CSV table of C-alpha atoms and ligand atoms in Angstrom, one decimal:
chain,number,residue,atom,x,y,z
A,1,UNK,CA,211.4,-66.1,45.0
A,2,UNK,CA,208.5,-65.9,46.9
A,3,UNK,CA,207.5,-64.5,50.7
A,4,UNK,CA,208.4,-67.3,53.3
A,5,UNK,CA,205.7,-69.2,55.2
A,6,UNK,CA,206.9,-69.1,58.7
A,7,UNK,CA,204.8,-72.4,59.7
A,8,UNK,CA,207.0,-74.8,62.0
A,9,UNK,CA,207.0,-78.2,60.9
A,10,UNK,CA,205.2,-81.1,63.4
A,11,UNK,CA,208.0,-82.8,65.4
A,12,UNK,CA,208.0,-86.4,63.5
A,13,UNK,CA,206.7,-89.3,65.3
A,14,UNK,CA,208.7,-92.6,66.3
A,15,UNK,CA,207.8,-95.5,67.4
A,16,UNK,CA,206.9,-96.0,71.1
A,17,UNK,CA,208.9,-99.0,71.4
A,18,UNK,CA,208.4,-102.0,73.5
A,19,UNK,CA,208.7,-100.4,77.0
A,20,UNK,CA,206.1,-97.3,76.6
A,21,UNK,CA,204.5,-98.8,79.9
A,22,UNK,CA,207.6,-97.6,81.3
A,23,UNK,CA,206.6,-93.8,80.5
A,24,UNK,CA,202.7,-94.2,80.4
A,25,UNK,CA,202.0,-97.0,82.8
A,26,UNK,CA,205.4,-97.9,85.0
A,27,UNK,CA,203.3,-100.2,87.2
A,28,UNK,CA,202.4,-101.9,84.5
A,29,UNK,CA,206.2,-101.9,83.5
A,30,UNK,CA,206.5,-103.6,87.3
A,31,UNK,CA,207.9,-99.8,88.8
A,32,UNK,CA,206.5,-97.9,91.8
A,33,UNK,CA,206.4,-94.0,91.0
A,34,UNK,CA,206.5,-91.3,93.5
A,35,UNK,CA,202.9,-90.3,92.0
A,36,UNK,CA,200.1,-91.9,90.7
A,37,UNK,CA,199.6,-93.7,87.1
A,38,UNK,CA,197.6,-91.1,85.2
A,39,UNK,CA,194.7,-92.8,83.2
A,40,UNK,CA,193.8,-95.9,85.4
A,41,UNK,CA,191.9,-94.0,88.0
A,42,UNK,CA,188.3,-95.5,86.7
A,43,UNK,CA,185.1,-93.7,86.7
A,44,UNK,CA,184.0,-92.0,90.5
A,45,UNK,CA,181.1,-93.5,91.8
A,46,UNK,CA,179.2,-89.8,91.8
A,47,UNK,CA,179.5,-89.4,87.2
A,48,UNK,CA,176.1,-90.4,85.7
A,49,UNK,CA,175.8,-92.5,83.5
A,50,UNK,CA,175.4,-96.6,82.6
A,51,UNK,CA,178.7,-98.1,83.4
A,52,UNK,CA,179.9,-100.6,80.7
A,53,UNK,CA,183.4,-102.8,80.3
A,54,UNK,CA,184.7,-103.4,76.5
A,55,UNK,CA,187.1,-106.0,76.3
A,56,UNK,CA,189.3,-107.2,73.2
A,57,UNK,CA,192.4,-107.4,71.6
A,58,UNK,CA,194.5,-106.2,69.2
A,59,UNK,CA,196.0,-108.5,66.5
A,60,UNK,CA,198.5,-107.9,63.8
A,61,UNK,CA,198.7,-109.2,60.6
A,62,UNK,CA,199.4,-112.4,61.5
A,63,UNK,CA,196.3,-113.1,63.5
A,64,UNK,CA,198.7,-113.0,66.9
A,65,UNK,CA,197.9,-110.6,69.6
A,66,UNK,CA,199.7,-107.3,70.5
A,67,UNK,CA,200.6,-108.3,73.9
A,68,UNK,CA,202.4,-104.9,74.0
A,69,UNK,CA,200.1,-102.1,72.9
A,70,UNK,CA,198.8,-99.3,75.3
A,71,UNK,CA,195.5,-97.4,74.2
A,72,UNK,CA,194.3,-94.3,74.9
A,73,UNK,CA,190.5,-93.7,75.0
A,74,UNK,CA,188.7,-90.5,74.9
A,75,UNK,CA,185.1,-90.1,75.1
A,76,UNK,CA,182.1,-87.7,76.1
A,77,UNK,CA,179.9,-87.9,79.2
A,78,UNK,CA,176.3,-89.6,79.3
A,79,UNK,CA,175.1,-85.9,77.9
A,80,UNK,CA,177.3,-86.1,75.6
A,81,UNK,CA,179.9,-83.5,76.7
A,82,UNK,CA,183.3,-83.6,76.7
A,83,UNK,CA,185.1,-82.7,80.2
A,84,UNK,CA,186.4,-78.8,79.8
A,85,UNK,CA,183.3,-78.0,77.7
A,86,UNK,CA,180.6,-76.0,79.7
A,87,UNK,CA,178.0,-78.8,81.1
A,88,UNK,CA,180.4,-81.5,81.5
A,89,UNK,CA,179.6,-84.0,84.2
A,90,UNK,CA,182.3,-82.9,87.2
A,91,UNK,CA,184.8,-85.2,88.2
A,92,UNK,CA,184.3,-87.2,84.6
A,93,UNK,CA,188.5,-87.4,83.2
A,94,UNK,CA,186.6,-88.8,79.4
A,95,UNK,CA,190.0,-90.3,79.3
A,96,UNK,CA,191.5,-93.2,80.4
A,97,UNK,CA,194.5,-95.9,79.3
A,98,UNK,CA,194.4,-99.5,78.8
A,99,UNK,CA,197.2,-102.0,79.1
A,100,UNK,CA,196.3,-105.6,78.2
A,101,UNK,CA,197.8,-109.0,79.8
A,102,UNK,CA,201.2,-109.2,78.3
A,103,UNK,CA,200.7,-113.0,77.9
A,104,UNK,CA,197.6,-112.7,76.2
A,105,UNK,CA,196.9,-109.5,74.5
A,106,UNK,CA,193.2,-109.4,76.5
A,107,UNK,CA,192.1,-106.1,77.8
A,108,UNK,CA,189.4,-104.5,79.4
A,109,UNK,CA,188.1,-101.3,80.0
A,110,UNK,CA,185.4,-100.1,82.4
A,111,UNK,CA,183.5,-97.0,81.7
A,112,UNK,CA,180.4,-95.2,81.7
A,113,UNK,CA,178.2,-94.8,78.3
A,114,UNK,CA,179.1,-91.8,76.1
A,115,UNK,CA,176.1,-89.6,74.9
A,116,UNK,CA,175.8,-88.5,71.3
A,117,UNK,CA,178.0,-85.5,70.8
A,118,UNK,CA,177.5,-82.7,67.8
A,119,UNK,CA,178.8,-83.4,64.4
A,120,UNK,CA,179.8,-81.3,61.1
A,121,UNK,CA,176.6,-79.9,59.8
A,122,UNK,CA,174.5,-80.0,63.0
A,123,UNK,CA,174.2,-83.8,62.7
A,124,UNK,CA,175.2,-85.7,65.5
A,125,UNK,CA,177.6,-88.3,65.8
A,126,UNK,CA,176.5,-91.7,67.2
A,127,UNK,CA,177.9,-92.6,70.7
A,128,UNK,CA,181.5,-93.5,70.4
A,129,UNK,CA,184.9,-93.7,72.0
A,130,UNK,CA,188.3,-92.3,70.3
A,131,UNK,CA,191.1,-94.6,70.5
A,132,UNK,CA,194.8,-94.2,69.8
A,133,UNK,CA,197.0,-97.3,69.5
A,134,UNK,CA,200.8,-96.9,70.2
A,135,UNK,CA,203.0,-100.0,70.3
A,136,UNK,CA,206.3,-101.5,68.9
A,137,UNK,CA,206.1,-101.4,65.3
A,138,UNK,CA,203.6,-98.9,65.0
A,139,UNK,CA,205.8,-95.7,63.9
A,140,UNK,CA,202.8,-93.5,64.2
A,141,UNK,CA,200.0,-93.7,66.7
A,142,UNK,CA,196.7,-95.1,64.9
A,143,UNK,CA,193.6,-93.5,65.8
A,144,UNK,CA,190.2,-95.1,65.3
A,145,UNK,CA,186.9,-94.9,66.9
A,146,UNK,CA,184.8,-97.6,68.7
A,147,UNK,CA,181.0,-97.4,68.7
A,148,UNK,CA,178.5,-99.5,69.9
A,149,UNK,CA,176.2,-102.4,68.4
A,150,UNK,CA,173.2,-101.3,70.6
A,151,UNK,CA,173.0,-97.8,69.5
A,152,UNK,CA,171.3,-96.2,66.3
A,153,UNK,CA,174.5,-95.6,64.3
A,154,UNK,CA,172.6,-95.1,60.8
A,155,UNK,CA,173.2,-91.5,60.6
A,156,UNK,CA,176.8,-90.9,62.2
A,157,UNK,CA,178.4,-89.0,59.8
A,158,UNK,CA,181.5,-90.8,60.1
A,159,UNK,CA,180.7,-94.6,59.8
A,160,UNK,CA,178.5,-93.3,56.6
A,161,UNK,CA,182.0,-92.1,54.7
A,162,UNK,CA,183.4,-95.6,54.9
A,163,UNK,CA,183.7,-97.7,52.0
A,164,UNK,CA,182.8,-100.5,51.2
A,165,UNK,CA,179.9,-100.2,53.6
A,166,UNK,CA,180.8,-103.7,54.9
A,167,UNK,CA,183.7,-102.6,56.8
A,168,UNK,CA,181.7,-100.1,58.9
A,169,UNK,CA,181.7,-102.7,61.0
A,170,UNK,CA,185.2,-102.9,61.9
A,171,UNK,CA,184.2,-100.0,63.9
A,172,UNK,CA,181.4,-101.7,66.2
A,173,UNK,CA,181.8,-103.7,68.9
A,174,UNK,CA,179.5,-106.5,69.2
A,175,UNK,CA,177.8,-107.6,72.7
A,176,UNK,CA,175.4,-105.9,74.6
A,177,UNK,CA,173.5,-104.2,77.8
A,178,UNK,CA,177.3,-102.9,79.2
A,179,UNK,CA,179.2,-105.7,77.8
A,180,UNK,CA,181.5,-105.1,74.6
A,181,UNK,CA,184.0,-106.5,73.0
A,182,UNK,CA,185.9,-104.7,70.6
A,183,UNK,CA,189.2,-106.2,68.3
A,184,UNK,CA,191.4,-104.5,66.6
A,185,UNK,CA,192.8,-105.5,63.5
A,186,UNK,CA,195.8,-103.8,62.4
A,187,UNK,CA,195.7,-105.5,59.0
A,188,UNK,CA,194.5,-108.4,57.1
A,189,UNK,CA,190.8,-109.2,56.3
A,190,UNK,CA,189.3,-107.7,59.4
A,191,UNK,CA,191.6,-105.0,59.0
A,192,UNK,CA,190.4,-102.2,61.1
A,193,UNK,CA,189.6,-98.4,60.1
A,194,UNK,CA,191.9,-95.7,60.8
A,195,UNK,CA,191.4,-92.3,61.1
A,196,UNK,CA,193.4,-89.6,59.1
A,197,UNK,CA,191.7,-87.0,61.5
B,1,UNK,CA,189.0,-74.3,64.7
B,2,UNK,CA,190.1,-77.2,63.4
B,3,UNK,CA,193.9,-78.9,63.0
B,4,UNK,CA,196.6,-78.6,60.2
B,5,UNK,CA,196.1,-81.6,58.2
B,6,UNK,CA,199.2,-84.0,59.3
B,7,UNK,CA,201.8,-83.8,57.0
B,8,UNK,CA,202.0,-88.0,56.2
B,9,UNK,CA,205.7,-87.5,54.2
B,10,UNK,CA,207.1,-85.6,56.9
B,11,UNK,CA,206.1,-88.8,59.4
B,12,UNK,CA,207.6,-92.1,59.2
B,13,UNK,CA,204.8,-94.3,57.1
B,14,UNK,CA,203.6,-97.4,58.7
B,15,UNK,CA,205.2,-100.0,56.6
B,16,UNK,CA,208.9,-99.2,56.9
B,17,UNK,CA,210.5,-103.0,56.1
B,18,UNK,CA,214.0,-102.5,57.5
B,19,UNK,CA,212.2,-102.0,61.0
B,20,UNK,CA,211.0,-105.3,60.9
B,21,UNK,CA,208.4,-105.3,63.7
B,22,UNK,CA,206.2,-103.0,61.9
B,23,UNK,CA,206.0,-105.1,58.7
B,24,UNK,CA,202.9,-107.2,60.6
B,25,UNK,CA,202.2,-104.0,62.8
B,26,UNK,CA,201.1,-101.7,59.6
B,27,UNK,CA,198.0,-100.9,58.9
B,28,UNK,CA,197.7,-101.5,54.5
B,29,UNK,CA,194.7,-99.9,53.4
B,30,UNK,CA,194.2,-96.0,53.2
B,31,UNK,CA,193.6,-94.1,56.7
B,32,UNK,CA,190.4,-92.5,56.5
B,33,UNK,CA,190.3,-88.4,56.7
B,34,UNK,CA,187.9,-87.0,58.1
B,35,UNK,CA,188.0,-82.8,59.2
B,36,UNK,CA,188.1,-83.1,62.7
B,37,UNK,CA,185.0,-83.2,65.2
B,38,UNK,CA,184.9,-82.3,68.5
B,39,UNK,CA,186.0,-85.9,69.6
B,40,UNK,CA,189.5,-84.9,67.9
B,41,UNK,CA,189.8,-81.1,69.0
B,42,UNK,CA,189.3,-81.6,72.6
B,43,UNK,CA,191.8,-83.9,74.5
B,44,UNK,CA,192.7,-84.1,78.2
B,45,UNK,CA,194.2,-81.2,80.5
B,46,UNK,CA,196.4,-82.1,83.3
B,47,UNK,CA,197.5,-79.9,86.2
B,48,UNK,CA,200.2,-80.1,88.7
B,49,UNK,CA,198.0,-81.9,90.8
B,50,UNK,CA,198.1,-84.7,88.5
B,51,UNK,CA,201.5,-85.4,88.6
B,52,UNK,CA,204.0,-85.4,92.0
B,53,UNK,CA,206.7,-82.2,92.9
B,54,UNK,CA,209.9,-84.2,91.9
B,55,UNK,CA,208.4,-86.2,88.4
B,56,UNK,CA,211.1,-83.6,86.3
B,57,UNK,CA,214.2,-85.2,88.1
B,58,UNK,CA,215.0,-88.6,87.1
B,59,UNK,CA,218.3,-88.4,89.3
B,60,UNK,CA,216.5,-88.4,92.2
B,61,UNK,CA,212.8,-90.1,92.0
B,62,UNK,CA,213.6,-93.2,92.1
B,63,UNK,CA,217.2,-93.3,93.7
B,64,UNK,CA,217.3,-95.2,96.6
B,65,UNK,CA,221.3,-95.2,98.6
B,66,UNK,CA,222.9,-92.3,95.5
B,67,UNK,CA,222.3,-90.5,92.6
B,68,UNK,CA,222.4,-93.0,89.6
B,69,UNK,CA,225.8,-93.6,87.8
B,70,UNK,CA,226.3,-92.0,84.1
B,71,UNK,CA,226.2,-88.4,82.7
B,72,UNK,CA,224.3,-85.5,84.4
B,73,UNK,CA,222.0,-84.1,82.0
B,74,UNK,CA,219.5,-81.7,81.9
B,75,UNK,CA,217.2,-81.8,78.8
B,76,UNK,CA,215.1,-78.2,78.4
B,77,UNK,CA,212.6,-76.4,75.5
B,78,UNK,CA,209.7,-75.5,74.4
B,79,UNK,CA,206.4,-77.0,72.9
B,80,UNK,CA,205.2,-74.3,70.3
B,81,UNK,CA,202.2,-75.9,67.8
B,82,UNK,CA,203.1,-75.3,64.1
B,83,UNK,CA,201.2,-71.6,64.3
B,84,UNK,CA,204.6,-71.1,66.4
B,85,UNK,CA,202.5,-70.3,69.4
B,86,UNK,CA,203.5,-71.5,72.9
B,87,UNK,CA,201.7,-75.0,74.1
B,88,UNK,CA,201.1,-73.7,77.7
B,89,UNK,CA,200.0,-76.4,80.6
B,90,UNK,CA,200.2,-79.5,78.5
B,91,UNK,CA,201.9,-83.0,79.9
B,92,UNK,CA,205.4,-84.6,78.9
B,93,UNK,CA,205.9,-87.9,80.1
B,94,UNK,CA,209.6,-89.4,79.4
B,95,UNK,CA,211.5,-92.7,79.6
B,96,UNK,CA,214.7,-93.8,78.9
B,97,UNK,CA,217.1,-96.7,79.5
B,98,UNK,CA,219.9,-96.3,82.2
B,99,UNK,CA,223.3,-94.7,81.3
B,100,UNK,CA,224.4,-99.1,80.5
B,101,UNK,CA,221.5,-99.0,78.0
B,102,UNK,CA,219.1,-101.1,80.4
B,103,UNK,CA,215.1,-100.3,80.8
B,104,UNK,CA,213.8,-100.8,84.3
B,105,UNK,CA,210.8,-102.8,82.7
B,106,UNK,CA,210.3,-106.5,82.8
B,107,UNK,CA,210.2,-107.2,79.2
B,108,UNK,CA,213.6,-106.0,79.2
B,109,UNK,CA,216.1,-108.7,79.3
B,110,UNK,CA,220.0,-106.6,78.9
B,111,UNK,CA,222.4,-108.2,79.9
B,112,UNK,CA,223.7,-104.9,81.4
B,113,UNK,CA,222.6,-104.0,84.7
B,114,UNK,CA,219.7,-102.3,86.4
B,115,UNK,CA,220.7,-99.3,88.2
B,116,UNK,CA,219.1,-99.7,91.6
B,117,UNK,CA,218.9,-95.5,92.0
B,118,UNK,CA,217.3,-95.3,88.1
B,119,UNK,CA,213.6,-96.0,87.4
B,120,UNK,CA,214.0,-93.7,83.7
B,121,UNK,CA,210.5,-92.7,83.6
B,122,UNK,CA,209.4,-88.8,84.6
B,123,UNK,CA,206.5,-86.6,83.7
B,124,UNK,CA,207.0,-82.9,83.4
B,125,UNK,CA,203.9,-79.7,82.5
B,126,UNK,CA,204.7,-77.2,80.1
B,127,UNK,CA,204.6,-73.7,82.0
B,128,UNK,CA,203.2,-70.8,80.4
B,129,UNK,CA,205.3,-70.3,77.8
B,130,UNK,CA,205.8,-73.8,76.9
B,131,UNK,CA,208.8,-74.1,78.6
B,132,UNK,CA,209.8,-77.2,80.2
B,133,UNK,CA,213.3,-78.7,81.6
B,134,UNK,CA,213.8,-82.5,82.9
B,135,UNK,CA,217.2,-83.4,84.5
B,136,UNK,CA,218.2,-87.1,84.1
B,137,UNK,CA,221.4,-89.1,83.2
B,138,UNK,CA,222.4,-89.7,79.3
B,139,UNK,CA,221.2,-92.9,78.2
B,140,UNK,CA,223.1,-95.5,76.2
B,141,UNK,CA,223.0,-97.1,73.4
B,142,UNK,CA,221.5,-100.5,73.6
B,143,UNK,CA,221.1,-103.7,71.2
B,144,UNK,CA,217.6,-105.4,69.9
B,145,UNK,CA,216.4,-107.6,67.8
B,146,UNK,CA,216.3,-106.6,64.1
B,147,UNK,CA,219.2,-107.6,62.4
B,148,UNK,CA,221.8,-109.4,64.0
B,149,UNK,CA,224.0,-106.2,64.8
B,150,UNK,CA,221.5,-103.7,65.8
B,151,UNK,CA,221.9,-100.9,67.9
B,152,UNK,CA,219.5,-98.0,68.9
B,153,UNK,CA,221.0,-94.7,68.8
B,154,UNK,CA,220.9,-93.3,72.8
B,155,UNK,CA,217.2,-92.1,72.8
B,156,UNK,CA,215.0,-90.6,75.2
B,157,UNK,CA,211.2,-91.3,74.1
B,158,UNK,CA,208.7,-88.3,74.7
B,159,UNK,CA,205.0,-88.5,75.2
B,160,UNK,CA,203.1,-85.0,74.6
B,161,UNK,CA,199.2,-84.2,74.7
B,162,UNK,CA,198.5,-80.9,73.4
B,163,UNK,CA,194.8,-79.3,73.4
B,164,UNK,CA,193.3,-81.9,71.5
B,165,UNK,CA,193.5,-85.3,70.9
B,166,UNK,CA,194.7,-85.1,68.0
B,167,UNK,CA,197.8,-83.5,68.7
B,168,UNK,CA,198.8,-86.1,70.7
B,169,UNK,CA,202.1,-87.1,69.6
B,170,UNK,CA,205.3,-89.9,71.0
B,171,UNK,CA,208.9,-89.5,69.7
B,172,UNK,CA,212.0,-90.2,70.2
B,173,UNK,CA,214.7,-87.7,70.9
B,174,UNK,CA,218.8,-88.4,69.8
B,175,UNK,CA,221.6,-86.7,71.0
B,176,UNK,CA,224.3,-84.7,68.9
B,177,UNK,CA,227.3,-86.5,67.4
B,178,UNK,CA,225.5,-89.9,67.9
B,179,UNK,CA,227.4,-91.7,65.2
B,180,UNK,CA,224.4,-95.0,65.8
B,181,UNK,CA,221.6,-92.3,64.2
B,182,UNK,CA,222.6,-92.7,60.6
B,183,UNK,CA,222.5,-96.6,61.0
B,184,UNK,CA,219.0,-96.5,63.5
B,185,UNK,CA,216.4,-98.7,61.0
B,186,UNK,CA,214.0,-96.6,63.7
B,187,UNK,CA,215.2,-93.1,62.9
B,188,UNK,CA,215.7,-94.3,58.6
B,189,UNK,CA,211.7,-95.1,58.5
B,190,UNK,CA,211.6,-91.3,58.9
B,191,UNK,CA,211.7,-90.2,54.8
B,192,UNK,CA,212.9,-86.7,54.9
B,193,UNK,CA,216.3,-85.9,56.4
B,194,UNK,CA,215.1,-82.3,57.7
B,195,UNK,CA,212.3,-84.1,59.3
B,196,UNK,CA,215.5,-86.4,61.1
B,197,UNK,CA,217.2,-83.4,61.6
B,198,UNK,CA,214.2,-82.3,64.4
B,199,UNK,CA,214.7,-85.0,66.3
B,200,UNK,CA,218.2,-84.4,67.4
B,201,UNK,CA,219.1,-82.3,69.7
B,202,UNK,CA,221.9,-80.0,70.1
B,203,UNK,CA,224.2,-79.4,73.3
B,204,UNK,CA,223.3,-76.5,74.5
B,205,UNK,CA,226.7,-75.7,76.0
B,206,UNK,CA,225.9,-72.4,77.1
B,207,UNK,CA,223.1,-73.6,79.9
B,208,UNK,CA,225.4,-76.1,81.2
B,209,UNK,CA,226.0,-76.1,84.6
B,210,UNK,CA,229.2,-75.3,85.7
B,211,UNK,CA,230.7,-78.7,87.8
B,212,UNK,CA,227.5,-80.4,88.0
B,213,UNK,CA,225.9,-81.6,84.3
B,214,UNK,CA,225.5,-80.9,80.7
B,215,UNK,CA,222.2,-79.4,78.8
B,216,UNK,CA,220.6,-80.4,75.8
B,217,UNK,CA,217.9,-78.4,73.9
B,218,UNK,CA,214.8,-79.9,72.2
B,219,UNK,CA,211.7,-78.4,71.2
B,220,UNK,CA,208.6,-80.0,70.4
B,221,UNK,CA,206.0,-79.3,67.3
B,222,UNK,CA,202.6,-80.3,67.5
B,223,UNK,CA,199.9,-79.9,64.7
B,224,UNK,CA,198.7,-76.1,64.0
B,225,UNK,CA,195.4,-74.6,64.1
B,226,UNK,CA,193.5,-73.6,61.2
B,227,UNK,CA,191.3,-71.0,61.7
B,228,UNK,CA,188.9,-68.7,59.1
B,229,UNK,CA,190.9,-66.3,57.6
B,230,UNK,CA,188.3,-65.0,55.6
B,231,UNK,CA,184.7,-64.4,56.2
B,232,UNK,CA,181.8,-63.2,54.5
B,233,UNK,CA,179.5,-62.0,57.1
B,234,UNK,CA,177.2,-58.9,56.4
B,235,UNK,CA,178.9,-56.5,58.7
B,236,UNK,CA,182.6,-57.1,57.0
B,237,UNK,CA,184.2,-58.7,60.0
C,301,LIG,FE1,214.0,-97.1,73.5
């Protein structure tokens, strides 16, 4: 015998089922709260920064959209801060939730422009948003990133670990000047990265 | 400070073919791991200004003429992290289906009935100690589309945040004595019965209230923190 570890285990993760937008987004479900919908509030007029919208989809393995997925985003400031650290642009939430159309599966998101934020090493990472998928079917919540096409993402640390290089660019939107779009691919050929993170 | 690496074979993989929805839903090439930046170990914080003075009661928020039909419950514990400390201030958001098994969404298609005093969604903050308590009616059981027999265990799912955003964690919680939770295709893609085992909670008989409801107890995990144990700096500490 040995001394006992007296780590707790994680709580396991289920699926969120088809009717999450009841929990995270009731109006969305077609229910009016007491409070507000946390996550929808958009970006105040006052928070620097270039605004952008990213639209896209999310598709499954079948090429047909997942009319029923909810996404959280998180994401730094224009100076690259994330709100609670010390220099973070006031009245900035960096987080936000997306429903799409439940007949089509399109979504959009409007936003402001992260900065570059510090990386491992001192390097920094190339402007990007954190995502994380939840949805029927989806038994734990995906996490990927989304960066942008008109950026210089040569050097981010992250993209560079992928391999094959080729599908670093299931983590860049395409578009530009404010105007993304950004699929997800949950499998297949296109079949987006996900983070163990 | 960085995370505890998440334990993959204590969580439900993605491909789990007896749930048949995530067969098209699953991602099939390897995640990629990655030690966490600070895009993963900061997340959102939420205060009680976020949310509104009665989101913990799902009796009353959204009753309209009475307090909805089915069993008084209240469901109370704690959010510790896997270092067994206390996840103070961080948001839990519920929903659940009525006591007839019925979502008040409008995807959901039941035949049983709404319950016009039930909306089954609530939001509740950890207090200091990572305590929290919501009161609510039991859910039931409902059918879906799976096999041709299926039935979910009575569930009520859980949203919780955490620090950072990679703590951020949905489950399901089932209810002692549930005799659907051996036969949930849901619950099976969870490998490890122990790991099964933490999703069920126990009646907490002792809390109940006398003449008004019942208690059940579940406590919520989220990833631990590493931190250096050792270092080799010049002065010794
Ligand atoms: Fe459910």
């Amino acid at each position: 015998m040995v001394q006992v570890l007296d780590d707790l285990k994680e709580t396991p993760s289920q699926t969120a089922g088809p009717y999450v937008h009841l929990g995270l987004a009731p109006a969305a479900a077609g229910v009016a709260r007491p409070g507000r919908d946390l996550g929808f509030g958009g970006v105040p007029g006052g928070v620097p920064g270039p605004r952008i919208r990213v639209t896209g989809r999310v598709f499954d393995g079948m090429g047909a959209p997942v009319t029923d997925v909810l996404i959280e985003v998180w994401q730094a400031d224009a100076g690259g801060f994330y709100p609670g650290q010390p220099g973070a642009a006031p009245g900035f939430a960096g987080w936000a939730r997306v429903v799409p159309d439940f007949d089509t599966g399109l979504f959009a998101l409007d936003t402001i422009l992260p900065g570059a934020v510090p990386g491992p090493g001192g390097r920094l990472l190339a402007p990007h948003l954190s995502l994380w998928l939840v949805a029927r079917g989806i038994n734990t919540g995906l996490q990927t990133r989304m960066y942008f096409p008109d950026r210089d993402n040569a050097a981010d640390p992250v993209l560079s670990l992928i391999e094959p290089p080729r599908r670093r660019r299931t983590l860049i939107a395409t578009g530009a000047d404010g105007a993304y779009r950004f699929d997800i691919h949950l499998q297949g050929d296109r079949e987006t990265v996900f983070l163990d993170v | 400070m960085t995370l505890y690496q998440r334990d993959r074979s204590w969580h439900p993989p993605a491909l789990t073919p007896d749930y048949k929805t995530s067969v098209a839903r699953s991602p099939r090439l390897p995640l990629l791991s990655l030690e966490g930046t600070v895009s993963e170990l900061t997340g959102p914080r939420f205060g009680h200004g976020d949310i509104a003075p009665g989101d913990a009661d799902l009796i009353a928020n959204h009753a309209k003429d009475g307090d909805p039909i089915g069993e008084r419950i209240i469901v109370h514990g704690r959010v510790l992290d896997e270092n067994r400390r206390p996840v103070p201030q961080t948001l839990i958001e519920i929903w659940q289906a009525n006591a007839g098994g019925r979502y008040r969404h409008r995807k959901d298609g039941y035949l049983a009935p709404i319950d016009p005093n039930f909306g089954g969604c609530g939001r509740v903050l950890t207090d200091d100690q990572g305590h929290y308590a919501f009161r609510t009616v039991k859910p039931g059981a409902y059918p879906w589309r799976n096999g041709v027999n299926s039935w979910r265990p009575a569930h009520i799912h859980l949203s919780v945040f955490g620090h950072a955003f990679a703590q951020r964690l949905i489950t399901q919680m089932y209810f002692e004595g549930d005799t659907l939770i051996a036969r949930c295709p849901i619950v099976n893609a969870i490998p490890d019965p122990r790991a099964i085992a933490a999703l069920i909670a126990p009646l907490d008989l002792n809390q109940a209230v006398p003449l008004d409801c019942l208690v059940y107890r579940f406590d919520i995990v989220l990833r631990g923190r590493r931190s250096t144990v050792f270092e080799n700096r010049p002065e010794g500490n």
